[in-house]
Amino acid sequence: NAGVMQNPRHLVRRRGQEARLRCSPMKGHSHVYWYRQLPEEGLKFMVYLQKENIIDESGMPKERFSAEFPKEGPSILRIQQVVRGDSAAYFCASSPGTGRGGYTFGSGTRLTVV
Amino acid sequence: EDQVTQSPEALRLQEGESSSLNCSYTVSGLRGLFWYRQDPGKGPEFLFTLYSAGEEKEKERLKATLTKKESFLHITAPKPEDSATYLCAVQAGRGAQKLVFGQGTRLTINP
């Protein structure tokens, strides 16, 4: 049973380009969460999605960032016109549903903006 | 605003030297407190969930406890492979799904 799969593992983008980060949840999990870990900082919640719905985006920056979890395919975190401050590790987690329990995290995508 | 503070930031121990990591929290309506382990370059690995004060859970050399204001992760006779960053997180508020993380404690076990 594969865990949470994120790709790419490493992504280098020039300032102004777009970054697309993908996350396939664990089999049977319908809830996806994105977190960002800036250098020397803790994990910060960004967005919580279910299939075709954004449930909580209270941690998403107001501009340039968007997320989706389509009916078919992986969840996508999209960052438009990247800036150096977007350089971070982006982690995806999944869970089977609401209620008690922890999440399973992926290995992350390390985004470097040059 | 929900807050989680972990101490110490870093801890160096000799192999076999037991100690405890602290996680203090201020939340409205705790639904669960989580401990994760994170190795360099990897994602957090789930260790424990605690739901109510007085609860304890154990796994190998690790034991997590919970009070109304803080949680402790006790490490008994640690080995070098226990070296990692240990993260504490809370889930709070009715219907909330997001986790609020502390900064982590970087643990190093010297052989």
PDB file of N, CA and C in Angstrom, chain B:
ATOM      1  N   GLU B   1      -5.706  32.826  19.341  1.00  0.00           N
ATOM      2  CA  GLU B   1      -5.020  32.033  18.321  1.00  0.00           C
ATOM      3  C   GLU B   1      -4.326  30.840  18.987  1.00  0.00           C
ATOM      4  N   ASP B   2      -4.469  29.679  18.375  1.00  0.00           N
ATOM      5  CA  ASP B   2      -3.842  28.469  18.908  1.00  0.00           C
ATOM      6  C   ASP B   2      -2.324  28.565  18.816  1.00  0.00           C
ATOM      7  N   GLN B   3      -1.656  28.189  19.905  1.00  0.00           N
ATOM      8  CA  GLN B   3      -0.191  28.263  19.922  1.00  0.00           C
ATOM      9  C   GLN B   3       0.401  27.000  20.513  1.00  0.00           C
ATOM     10  N   VAL B   4       1.535  26.605  19.933  1.00  0.00           N
ATOM     11  CA  VAL B   4       2.261  25.423  20.397  1.00  0.00           C
ATOM     12  C   VAL B   4       3.735  25.798  20.547  1.00  0.00           C
ATOM     13  N   THR B   5       4.293  25.543  21.715  1.00  0.00           N
ATOM     14  CA  THR B   5       5.691  25.875  21.985  1.00  0.00           C
ATOM     15  C   THR B   5       6.425  24.631  22.451  1.00  0.00           C
ATOM     16  N   GLN B   6       7.518  24.327  21.772  1.00  0.00           N
ATOM     17  CA  GLN B   6       8.294  23.149  22.140  1.00  0.00           C
ATOM     18  C   GLN B   6       9.630  23.564  22.758  1.00  0.00           C
ATOM     19  N   SER B   7      10.054  22.785  23.739  1.00  0.00           N
ATOM     20  CA  SER B   7      11.358  23.037  24.366  1.00  0.00           C
ATOM     21  C   SER B   7      12.001  21.719  24.781  1.00  0.00           C
ATOM     22  N   PRO B   8      13.346  21.681  24.781  1.00  0.00           N
ATOM     23  CA  PRO B   8      14.230  22.717  24.245  1.00  0.00           C
ATOM     24  C   PRO B   8      14.223  22.713  22.719  1.00  0.00           C
ATOM     25  N   GLU B   9      14.864  23.708  22.109  1.00  0.00           N
ATOM     26  CA  GLU B   9      14.979  23.731  20.640  1.00  0.00           C
ATOM     27  C   GLU B   9      15.873  22.602  20.163  1.00  0.00           C
ATOM     28  N   ALA B  10      16.934  22.338  20.923  1.00  0.00           N
ATOM     29  CA  ALA B  10      17.870  21.281  20.567  1.00  0.00           C
ATOM     30  C   ALA B  10      18.329  20.580  21.831  1.00  0.00           C
ATOM     31  N   LEU B  11      18.617  19.294  21.699  1.00  0.00           N
ATOM     32  CA  LEU B  11      19.022  18.494  22.851  1.00  0.00           C
ATOM     33  C   LEU B  11      20.022  17.438  22.410  1.00  0.00           C
ATOM     34  N   ARG B  12      21.161  17.417  23.086  1.00  0.00           N
ATOM     35  CA  ARG B  12      22.171  16.393  22.812  1.00  0.00           C
ATOM     36  C   ARG B  12      22.269  15.463  24.014  1.00  0.00           C
ATOM     37  N   LEU B  13      22.186  14.177  23.758  1.00  0.00           N
ATOM     38  CA  LEU B  13      22.274  13.172  24.816  1.00  0.00           C
ATOM     39  C   LEU B  13      23.286  12.112  24.446  1.00  0.00           C
ATOM     40  N   GLN B  14      23.800  11.456  25.445  1.00  0.00           N
ATOM     41  CA  GLN B  14      24.625  10.279  25.204  1.00  0.00           C
ATOM     42  C   GLN B  14      23.704   9.067  25.070  1.00  0.00           C
ATOM     43  N   GLU B  15      24.143   8.112  24.314  1.00  0.00           N
ATOM     44  CA  GLU B  15      23.372   6.884  24.162  1.00  0.00           C
ATOM     45  C   GLU B  15      23.064   6.317  25.547  1.00  0.00           C
ATOM     46  N   GLY B  16      21.789   5.979  25.765  1.00  0.00           N
ATOM     47  CA  GLY B  16      21.381   5.436  27.050  1.00  0.00           C
ATOM     48  C   GLY B  16      20.944   6.460  28.078  1.00  0.00           C
ATOM     49  N   GLU B  17      21.124   7.760  27.763  1.00  0.00           N
ATOM     50  CA  GLU B  17      20.771   8.832  28.698  1.00  0.00           C
ATOM     51  C   GLU B  17      19.319   9.253  28.447  1.00  0.00           C
ATOM     52  N   SER B  18      18.449   8.943  29.363  1.00  0.00           N
ATOM     53  CA  SER B  18      17.025   9.234  29.206  1.00  0.00           C
ATOM     54  C   SER B  18      16.718  10.713  29.426  1.00  0.00           C
ATOM     55  N   SER B  19      15.676  11.211  28.769  1.00  0.00           N
ATOM     56  CA  SER B  19      15.276  12.599  28.928  1.00  0.00           C
ATOM     57  C   SER B  19      13.841  12.789  28.450  1.00  0.00           C
ATOM     58  N   SER B  20      13.361  14.043  28.513  1.00  0.00           N
ATOM     59  CA  SER B  20      12.004  14.358  28.083  1.00  0.00           C
ATOM     60  C   SER B  20      11.982  15.620  27.251  1.00  0.00           C
ATOM     61  N   LEU B  21      11.095  15.629  26.258  1.00  0.00           N
ATOM     62  CA  LEU B  21      10.848  16.803  25.443  1.00  0.00           C
ATOM     63  C   LEU B  21       9.489  17.366  25.845  1.00  0.00           C
ATOM     64  N   ASN B  22       9.381  18.699  25.818  1.00  0.00           N
ATOM     65  CA  ASN B  22       8.156  19.350  26.279  1.00  0.00           C
ATOM     66  C   ASN B  22       7.408  20.014  25.136  1.00  0.00           C
ATOM     67  N   CYS B  23       6.094  19.972  25.210  1.00  0.00           N
ATOM     68  CA  CYS B  23       5.228  20.656  24.254  1.00  0.00           C
ATOM     69  C   CYS B  23       4.124  21.354  25.044  1.00  0.00           C
ATOM     70  N   SER B  24       4.174  22.676  25.092  1.00  0.00           N
ATOM     71  CA  SER B  24       3.139  23.449  25.777  1.00  0.00           C
ATOM     72  C   SER B  24       2.171  24.012  24.747  1.00  0.00           C
ATOM     73  N   TYR B  25       0.889  24.008  25.065  1.00  0.00           N
ATOM     74  CA  TYR B  25      -0.085  24.469  24.079  1.00  0.00           C
ATOM     75  C   TYR B  25      -1.126  25.383  24.720  1.00  0.00           C
ATOM     76  N   THR B  26      -1.624  26.298  23.905  1.00  0.00           N
ATOM     77  CA  THR B  26      -2.737  27.167  24.277  1.00  0.00           C
ATOM     78  C   THR B  26      -3.738  27.096  23.138  1.00  0.00           C
ATOM     79  N   VAL B  27      -4.860  26.440  23.385  1.00  0.00           N
ATOM     80  CA  VAL B  27      -5.848  26.252  22.327  1.00  0.00           C
ATOM     81  C   VAL B  27      -7.247  26.387  22.904  1.00  0.00           C
ATOM     82  N   SER B  28      -8.189  26.570  21.991  1.00  0.00           N
ATOM     83  CA  SER B  28      -9.606  26.569  22.374  1.00  0.00           C
ATOM     84  C   SER B  28     -10.206  25.257  21.928  1.00  0.00           C
ATOM     85  N   GLY B  29     -10.448  24.380  22.872  1.00  0.00           N
ATOM     86  CA  GLY B  29     -11.093  23.122  22.531  1.00  0.00           C
ATOM     87  C   GLY B  29     -10.164  22.119  21.867  1.00  0.00           C
ATOM     88  N   LEU B  30      -9.279  21.537  22.660  1.00  0.00           N
ATOM     89  CA  LEU B  30      -8.328  20.563  22.106  1.00  0.00           C
ATOM     90  C   LEU B  30      -9.073  19.322  21.626  1.00  0.00           C
ATOM     91  N   ARG B  31      -8.816  18.938  20.383  1.00  0.00           N
ATOM     92  CA  ARG B  31      -9.411  17.707  19.840  1.00  0.00           C
ATOM     93  C   ARG B  31      -8.386  16.585  19.802  1.00  0.00           C
ATOM     94  N   GLY B  32      -7.110  16.952  19.717  1.00  0.00           N
ATOM     95  CA  GLY B  32      -6.066  15.939  19.691  1.00  0.00           C
ATOM     96  C   GLY B  32      -4.704  16.584  19.687  1.00  0.00           C
ATOM     97  N   LEU B  33      -3.728  15.909  20.297  1.00  0.00           N
ATOM     98  CA  LEU B  33      -2.349  16.361  20.273  1.00  0.00           C
ATOM     99  C   LEU B  33      -1.522  15.268  19.619  1.00  0.00           C
ATOM    100  N   PHE B  34      -0.687  15.656  18.675  1.00  0.00           N
ATOM    101  CA  PHE B  34       0.038  14.699  17.843  1.00  0.00           C
ATOM    102  C   PHE B  34       1.532  14.869  18.019  1.00  0.00           C
ATOM    103  N   TRP B  35       2.240  13.758  18.012  1.00  0.00           N
ATOM    104  CA  TRP B  35       3.699  13.760  17.962  1.00  0.00           C
ATOM    105  C   TRP B  35       4.144  13.107  16.663  1.00  0.00           C
ATOM    106  N   TYR B  36       5.101  13.789  15.992  1.00  0.00           N
ATOM    107  CA  TYR B  36       5.690  13.278  14.761  1.00  0.00           C
ATOM    108  C   TYR B  36       7.200  13.294  14.913  1.00  0.00           C
ATOM    109  N   ARG B  37       7.839  12.443  14.144  1.00  0.00           N
ATOM    110  CA  ARG B  37       9.292  12.436  14.025  1.00  0.00           C
ATOM    111  C   ARG B  37       9.631  12.837  12.600  1.00  0.00           C
ATOM    112  N   GLN B  38      10.633  13.706  12.429  1.00  0.00           N
ATOM    113  CA  GLN B  38      11.037  14.112  11.083  1.00  0.00           C
ATOM    114  C   GLN B  38      12.543  13.959  10.937  1.00  0.00           C
ATOM    115  N   ASP B  39      12.946  13.161   9.972  1.00  0.00           N
ATOM    116  CA  ASP B  39      14.361  13.013   9.646  1.00  0.00           C
ATOM    117  C   ASP B  39      14.717  14.016   8.554  1.00  0.00           C
ATOM    118  N   PRO B  40      15.989  14.413   8.465  1.00  0.00           N
ATOM    119  CA  PRO B  40      16.394  15.418   7.461  1.00  0.00           C
ATOM    120  C   PRO B  40      15.984  15.008   6.044  1.00  0.00           C
ATOM    121  N   GLY B  41      15.376  15.930   5.329  1.00  0.00           N
ATOM    122  CA  GLY B  41      14.995  15.685   3.949  1.00  0.00           C
ATOM    123  C   GLY B  41      13.768  14.803   3.767  1.00  0.00           C
ATOM    124  N   LYS B  42      13.074  14.493   4.855  1.00  0.00           N
ATOM    125  CA  LYS B  42      11.901  13.616   4.769  1.00  0.00           C
ATOM    126  C   LYS B  42      10.676  14.291   5.380  1.00  0.00           C
ATOM    127  N   GLY B  43       9.515  13.669   5.133  1.00  0.00           N
ATOM    128  CA  GLY B  43       8.291  14.174   5.709  1.00  0.00           C
ATOM    129  C   GLY B  43       8.099  13.685   7.133  1.00  0.00           C
ATOM    130  N   PRO B  44       7.243  14.351   7.906  1.00  0.00           N
ATOM    131  CA  PRO B  44       6.958  13.904   9.270  1.00  0.00           C
ATOM    132  C   PRO B  44       6.375  12.493   9.294  1.00  0.00           C
ATOM    133  N   GLU B  45       6.843  11.730  10.273  1.00  0.00           N
ATOM    134  CA  GLU B  45       6.375  10.357  10.461  1.00  0.00           C
ATOM    135  C   GLU B  45       5.558  10.306  11.742  1.00  0.00           C
ATOM    136  N   PHE B  46       4.324   9.834  11.637  1.00  0.00           N
ATOM    137  CA  PHE B  46       3.406   9.818  12.775  1.00  0.00           C
ATOM    138  C   PHE B  46       3.903   8.895  13.878  1.00  0.00           C
ATOM    139  N   LEU B  47       3.825   9.415  15.118  1.00  0.00           N
ATOM    140  CA  LEU B  47       4.185   8.612  16.290  1.00  0.00           C
ATOM    141  C   LEU B  47       2.964   8.319  17.166  1.00  0.00           C
ATOM    142  N   PHE B  48       2.326   9.385  17.691  1.00  0.00           N
ATOM    143  CA  PHE B  48       1.242   9.212  18.649  1.00  0.00           C
ATOM    144  C   PHE B  48       0.162  10.270  18.461  1.00  0.00           C
ATOM    145  N   THR B  49      -1.063   9.930  18.887  1.00  0.00           N
ATOM    146  CA  THR B  49      -2.126  10.898  19.098  1.00  0.00           C
ATOM    147  C   THR B  49      -2.640  10.727  20.516  1.00  0.00           C
ATOM    148  N   LEU B  50      -2.802  11.856  21.222  1.00  0.00           N
ATOM    149  CA  LEU B  50      -3.363  11.856  22.573  1.00  0.00           C
ATOM    150  C   LEU B  50      -4.611  12.734  22.551  1.00  0.00           C
ATOM    151  N   TYR B  51      -5.671  12.307  23.234  1.00  0.00           N
ATOM    152  CA  TYR B  51      -6.945  13.016  23.120  1.00  0.00           C
ATOM    153  C   TYR B  51      -7.403  13.687  24.405  1.00  0.00           C
ATOM    154  N   SER B  52      -6.978  13.158  25.570  1.00  0.00           N
ATOM    155  CA  SER B  52      -7.490  13.738  26.810  1.00  0.00           C
ATOM    156  C   SER B  52      -6.418  13.697  27.890  1.00  0.00           C
ATOM    157  N   ALA B  53      -6.520  14.642  28.826  1.00  0.00           N
ATOM    158  CA  ALA B  53      -5.556  14.738  29.919  1.00  0.00           C
ATOM    159  C   ALA B  53      -5.488  13.425  30.688  1.00  0.00           C
ATOM    160  N   GLY B  54      -4.257  13.017  30.983  1.00  0.00           N
ATOM    161  CA  GLY B  54      -4.049  11.763  31.691  1.00  0.00           C
ATOM    162  C   GLY B  54      -3.737  10.593  30.782  1.00  0.00           C
ATOM    163  N   GLU B  55      -3.946  10.792  29.501  1.00  0.00           N
ATOM    164  CA  GLU B  55      -3.701   9.709  28.547  1.00  0.00           C
ATOM    165  C   GLU B  55      -2.203   9.521  28.330  1.00  0.00           C
ATOM    166  N   GLU B  56      -1.774   8.291  28.140  1.00  0.00           N
ATOM    167  CA  GLU B  56      -0.380   7.960  27.869  1.00  0.00           C
ATOM    168  C   GLU B  56      -0.342   6.931  26.747  1.00  0.00           C
ATOM    169  N   LYS B  57       0.710   7.033  25.912  1.00  0.00           N
ATOM    170  CA  LYS B  57       0.923   6.026  24.865  1.00  0.00           C
ATOM    171  C   LYS B  57       2.404   5.725  24.766  1.00  0.00           C
ATOM    172  N   GLU B  58       2.726   4.476  24.445  1.00  0.00           N
ATOM    173  CA  GLU B  58       4.114   4.040  24.374  1.00  0.00           C
ATOM    174  C   GLU B  58       4.398   3.338  23.064  1.00  0.00           C
ATOM    175  N   LYS B  59       5.644   3.507  22.613  1.00  0.00           N
ATOM    176  CA  LYS B  59       6.106   2.800  21.427  1.00  0.00           C
ATOM    177  C   LYS B  59       7.606   2.661  21.542  1.00  0.00           C
ATOM    178  N   GLU B  60       8.059   1.448  21.742  1.00  0.00           N
ATOM    179  CA  GLU B  60       9.489   1.156  21.910  1.00  0.00           C
ATOM    180  C   GLU B  60      10.067   2.022  23.021  1.00  0.00           C
ATOM    181  N   ARG B  61      11.020   2.885  22.724  1.00  0.00           N
ATOM    182  CA  ARG B  61      11.686   3.688  23.760  1.00  0.00           C
ATOM    183  C   ARG B  61      10.967   5.018  24.019  1.00  0.00           C
ATOM    184  N   LEU B  62       9.856   5.256  23.365  1.00  0.00           N
ATOM    185  CA  LEU B  62       9.132   6.517  23.476  1.00  0.00           C
ATOM    186  C   LEU B  62       7.831   6.355  24.258  1.00  0.00           C
ATOM    187  N   LYS B  63       7.551   7.379  25.078  1.00  0.00           N
ATOM    188  CA  LYS B  63       6.288   7.410  25.815  1.00  0.00           C
ATOM    189  C   LYS B  63       5.787   8.837  25.812  1.00  0.00           C
ATOM    190  N   ALA B  64       4.538   9.024  25.387  1.00  0.00           N
ATOM    191  CA  ALA B  64       3.943  10.353  25.340  1.00  0.00           C
ATOM    192  C   ALA B  64       2.864  10.471  26.399  1.00  0.00           C
ATOM    193  N   THR B  65       2.855  11.628  27.072  1.00  0.00           N
ATOM    194  CA  THR B  65       1.848  11.891  28.096  1.00  0.00           C
ATOM    195  C   THR B  65       1.200  13.241  27.823  1.00  0.00           C
ATOM    196  N   LEU B  66       0.008  13.443  28.398  1.00  0.00           N
ATOM    197  CA  LEU B  66      -0.751  14.671  28.134  1.00  0.00           C
ATOM    198  C   LEU B  66      -1.402  15.179  29.412  1.00  0.00           C
ATOM    199  N   THR B  67      -1.240  16.505  29.639  1.00  0.00           N
ATOM    200  CA  THR B  67      -1.993  17.189  30.689  1.00  0.00           C
ATOM    201  C   THR B  67      -2.846  18.258  30.013  1.00  0.00           C
ATOM    202  N   LYS B  68      -3.518  19.081  30.802  1.00  0.00           N
ATOM    203  CA  LYS B  68      -4.398  20.099  30.221  1.00  0.00           C
ATOM    204  C   LYS B  68      -3.626  21.241  29.577  1.00  0.00           C
ATOM    205  N   LYS B  69      -2.318  21.330  29.854  1.00  0.00           N
ATOM    206  CA  LYS B  69      -1.550  22.457  29.319  1.00  0.00           C
ATOM    207  C   LYS B  69      -0.338  22.031  28.512  1.00  0.00           C
ATOM    208  N   GLU B  70       0.094  20.776  28.667  1.00  0.00           N
ATOM    209  CA  GLU B  70       1.327  20.373  27.987  1.00  0.00           C
ATOM    210  C   GLU B  70       1.377  18.861  27.758  1.00  0.00           C
ATOM    211  N   SER B  71       2.308  18.503  26.908  1.00  0.00           N
ATOM    212  CA  SER B  71       2.568  17.089  26.649  1.00  0.00           C
ATOM    213  C   SER B  71       4.072  16.861  26.756  1.00  0.00           C
ATOM    214  N   PHE B  72       4.435  15.666  27.182  1.00  0.00           N
ATOM    215  CA  PHE B  72       5.836  15.295  27.260  1.00  0.00           C
ATOM    216  C   PHE B  72       6.079  14.066  26.390  1.00  0.00           C
ATOM    217  N   LEU B  73       7.237  14.069  25.745  1.00  0.00           N
ATOM    218  CA  LEU B  73       7.685  12.882  25.031  1.00  0.00           C
ATOM    219  C   LEU B  73       8.926  12.387  25.775  1.00  0.00           C
ATOM    220  N   HIS B  74       8.754  11.275  26.478  1.00  0.00           N
ATOM    221  CA  HIS B  74       9.845  10.706  27.272  1.00  0.00           C
ATOM    222  C   HIS B  74      10.614   9.709  26.410  1.00  0.00           C
ATOM    223  N   ILE B  75      11.935   9.833  26.433  1.00  0.00           N
ATOM    224  CA  ILE B  75      12.777   8.918  25.666  1.00  0.00           C
ATOM    225  C   ILE B  75      13.651   8.155  26.649  1.00  0.00           C
ATOM    226  N   THR B  76      13.472   6.848  26.677  1.00  0.00           N
ATOM    227  CA  THR B  76      14.177   6.009  27.636  1.00  0.00           C
ATOM    228  C   THR B  76      15.311   5.269  26.944  1.00  0.00           C
ATOM    229  N   ALA B  77      16.523   5.390  27.519  1.00  0.00           N
ATOM    230  CA  ALA B  77      17.708   4.702  26.987  1.00  0.00           C
ATOM    231  C   ALA B  77      17.808   4.860  25.477  1.00  0.00           C
ATOM    232  N   PRO B  78      17.892   6.094  24.989  1.00  0.00           N
ATOM    233  CA  PRO B  78      17.887   6.313  23.536  1.00  0.00           C
ATOM    234  C   PRO B  78      19.111   5.738  22.846  1.00  0.00           C
ATOM    235  N   LYS B  79      18.922   5.480  21.547  1.00  0.00           N
ATOM    236  CA  LYS B  79      19.989   4.988  20.682  1.00  0.00           C
ATOM    237  C   LYS B  79      20.251   6.036  19.595  1.00  0.00           C
ATOM    238  N   PRO B  80      21.419   5.973  18.954  1.00  0.00           N
ATOM    239  CA  PRO B  80      21.726   6.965  17.903  1.00  0.00           C
ATOM    240  C   PRO B  80      20.647   7.065  16.832  1.00  0.00           C
ATOM    241  N   GLU B  81      19.961   5.971  16.527  1.00  0.00           N
ATOM    242  CA  GLU B  81      18.916   6.009  15.493  1.00  0.00           C
ATOM    243  C   GLU B  81      17.663   6.781  15.933  1.00  0.00           C
ATOM    244  N   ASP B  82      17.608   7.175  17.182  1.00  0.00           N
ATOM    245  CA  ASP B  82      16.516   8.020  17.658  1.00  0.00           C
ATOM    246  C   ASP B  82      16.768   9.498  17.339  1.00  0.00           C
ATOM    247  N   SER B  83      17.942   9.811  16.827  1.00  0.00           N
ATOM    248  CA  SER B  83      18.262  11.188  16.453  1.00  0.00           C
ATOM    249  C   SER B  83      17.331  11.654  15.343  1.00  0.00           C
ATOM    250  N   ALA B  84      16.666  12.775  15.556  1.00  0.00           N
ATOM    251  CA  ALA B  84      15.691  13.320  14.603  1.00  0.00           C
ATOM    252  C   ALA B  84      15.134  14.608  15.196  1.00  0.00           C
ATOM    253  N   THR B  85      14.287  15.275  14.432  1.00  0.00           N
ATOM    254  CA  THR B  85      13.518  16.385  14.973  1.00  0.00           C
ATOM    255  C   THR B  85      12.140  15.861  15.349  1.00  0.00           C
ATOM    256  N   TYR B  86      11.724  16.159  16.560  1.00  0.00           N
ATOM    257  CA  TYR B  86      10.421  15.690  17.057  1.00  0.00           C
ATOM    258  C   TYR B  86       9.461  16.881  17.063  1.00  0.00           C
ATOM    259  N   LEU B  87       8.335  16.680  16.386  1.00  0.00           N
ATOM    260  CA  LEU B  87       7.352  17.732  16.207  1.00  0.00           C
ATOM    261  C   LEU B  87       6.095  17.426  17.003  1.00  0.00           C
ATOM    262  N   CYS B  88       5.562  18.471  17.620  1.00  0.00           N
ATOM    263  CA  CYS B  88       4.296  18.391  18.337  1.00  0.00           C
ATOM    264  C   CYS B  88       3.283  19.244  17.584  1.00  0.00           C
ATOM    265  N   ALA B  89       2.052  18.777  17.500  1.00  0.00           N
ATOM    266  CA  ALA B  89       1.010  19.535  16.805  1.00  0.00           C
ATOM    267  C   ALA B  89      -0.321  19.335  17.516  1.00  0.00           C
ATOM    268  N   VAL B  90      -1.190  20.346  17.412  1.00  0.00           N
ATOM    269  CA  VAL B  90      -2.518  20.241  18.010  1.00  0.00           C
ATOM    270  C   VAL B  90      -3.585  20.432  16.935  1.00  0.00           C
ATOM    271  N   GLN B  91      -4.683  19.776  17.172  1.00  0.00           N
ATOM    272  CA  GLN B  91      -5.876  19.948  16.359  1.00  0.00           C
ATOM    273  C   GLN B  91      -6.934  20.470  17.321  1.00  0.00           C
ATOM    274  N   ALA B  92      -7.484  21.639  17.021  1.00  0.00           N
ATOM    275  CA  ALA B  92      -8.369  22.281  17.996  1.00  0.00           C
ATOM    276  C   ALA B  92      -9.550  22.927  17.314  1.00  0.00           C
ATOM    277  N   GLY B  93     -10.586  23.134  18.077  1.00  0.00           N
ATOM    278  CA  GLY B  93     -11.750  23.824  17.551  1.00  0.00           C
ATOM    279  C   GLY B  93     -12.714  22.863  16.902  1.00  0.00           C
ATOM    280  N   ARG B  94     -13.964  23.147  17.055  1.00  0.00           N
ATOM    281  CA  ARG B  94     -15.006  22.268  16.537  1.00  0.00           C
ATOM    282  C   ARG B  94     -14.927  22.202  15.014  1.00  0.00           C
ATOM    283  N   GLY B  95     -14.830  21.010  14.488  1.00  0.00           N
ATOM    284  CA  GLY B  95     -14.807  20.810  13.041  1.00  0.00           C
ATOM    285  C   GLY B  95     -13.472  21.095  12.387  1.00  0.00           C
ATOM    286  N   ALA B  96     -12.517  21.615  13.138  1.00  0.00           N
ATOM    287  CA  ALA B  96     -11.231  21.969  12.530  1.00  0.00           C
ATOM    288  C   ALA B  96     -10.465  20.719  12.159  1.00  0.00           C
ATOM    289  N   GLN B  97      -9.817  20.760  11.017  1.00  0.00           N
ATOM    290  CA  GLN B  97      -9.021  19.633  10.564  1.00  0.00           C
ATOM    291  C   GLN B  97      -7.533  19.933  10.526  1.00  0.00           C
ATOM    292  N   LYS B  98      -7.173  21.206  10.487  1.00  0.00           N
ATOM    293  CA  LYS B  98      -5.768  21.544  10.331  1.00  0.00           C
ATOM    294  C   LYS B  98      -5.014  21.290  11.631  1.00  0.00           C
ATOM    295  N   LEU B  99      -3.709  21.048  11.469  1.00  0.00           N
ATOM    296  CA  LEU B  99      -2.806  20.894  12.600  1.00  0.00           C
ATOM    297  C   LEU B  99      -1.992  22.171  12.755  1.00  0.00           C
ATOM    298  N   VAL B 100      -1.792  22.586  14.008  1.00  0.00           N
ATOM    299  CA  VAL B 100      -0.905  23.699  14.326  1.00  0.00           C
ATOM    300  C   VAL B 100       0.349  23.108  14.962  1.00  0.00           C
ATOM    301  N   PHE B 101       1.479  23.314  14.318  1.00  0.00           N
ATOM    302  CA  PHE B 101       2.729  22.695  14.749  1.00  0.00           C
ATOM    303  C   PHE B 101       3.570  23.624  15.610  1.00  0.00           C
ATOM    304  N   GLY B 102       4.345  23.016  16.507  1.00  0.00           N
ATOM    305  CA  GLY B 102       5.411  23.722  17.187  1.00  0.00           C
ATOM    306  C   GLY B 102       6.649  23.746  16.299  1.00  0.00           C
ATOM    307  N   GLN B 103       7.692  24.404  16.798  1.00  0.00           N
ATOM    308  CA  GLN B 103       8.919  24.559  16.012  1.00  0.00           C
ATOM    309  C   GLN B 103       9.754  23.289  15.984  1.00  0.00           C
ATOM    310  N   GLY B 104       9.488  22.370  16.899  1.00  0.00           N
ATOM    311  CA  GLY B 104      10.240  21.123  16.927  1.00  0.00           C
ATOM    312  C   GLY B 104      11.404  21.152  17.900  1.00  0.00           C
ATOM    313  N   THR B 105      11.810  19.965  18.316  1.00  0.00           N
ATOM    314  CA  THR B 105      13.023  19.778  19.114  1.00  0.00           C
ATOM    315  C   THR B 105      13.965  18.885  18.330  1.00  0.00           C
ATOM    316  N   ARG B 106      15.160  19.403  18.073  1.00  0.00           N
ATOM    317  CA  ARG B 106      16.163  18.627  17.328  1.00  0.00           C
ATOM    318  C   ARG B 106      16.973  17.796  18.305  1.00  0.00           C
ATOM    319  N   LEU B 107      16.786  16.488  18.262  1.00  0.00           N
ATOM    320  CA  LEU B 107      17.421  15.570  19.218  1.00  0.00           C
ATOM    321  C   LEU B 107      18.604  14.861  18.564  1.00  0.00           C
ATOM    322  N   THR B 108      19.744  14.891  19.242  1.00  0.00           N
ATOM    323  CA  THR B 108      20.942  14.189  18.767  1.00  0.00           C
ATOM    324  C   THR B 108      21.393  13.227  19.853  1.00  0.00           C
ATOM    325  N   ILE B 109      21.541  11.962  19.484  1.00  0.00           N
ATOM    326  CA  ILE B 109      22.015  10.947  20.423  1.00  0.00           C
ATOM    327  C   ILE B 109      23.423  10.535  19.999  1.00  0.00           C
ATOM    328  N   ASN B 110      24.376  10.802  20.843  1.00  0.00           N
ATOM    329  CA  ASN B 110      25.766  10.455  20.541  1.00  0.00           C
ATOM    330  C   ASN B 110      26.086   9.055  21.030  1.00  0.00           C
ATOM    331  N   PRO B 111      26.796   8.272  20.190  1.00  0.00           N
ATOM    332  CA  PRO B 111      27.123   6.894  20.595  1.00  0.00           C
ATOM    333  C   PRO B 111      28.175   6.862  21.691  1.00  0.00           C
TER     334      PRO B 111
END
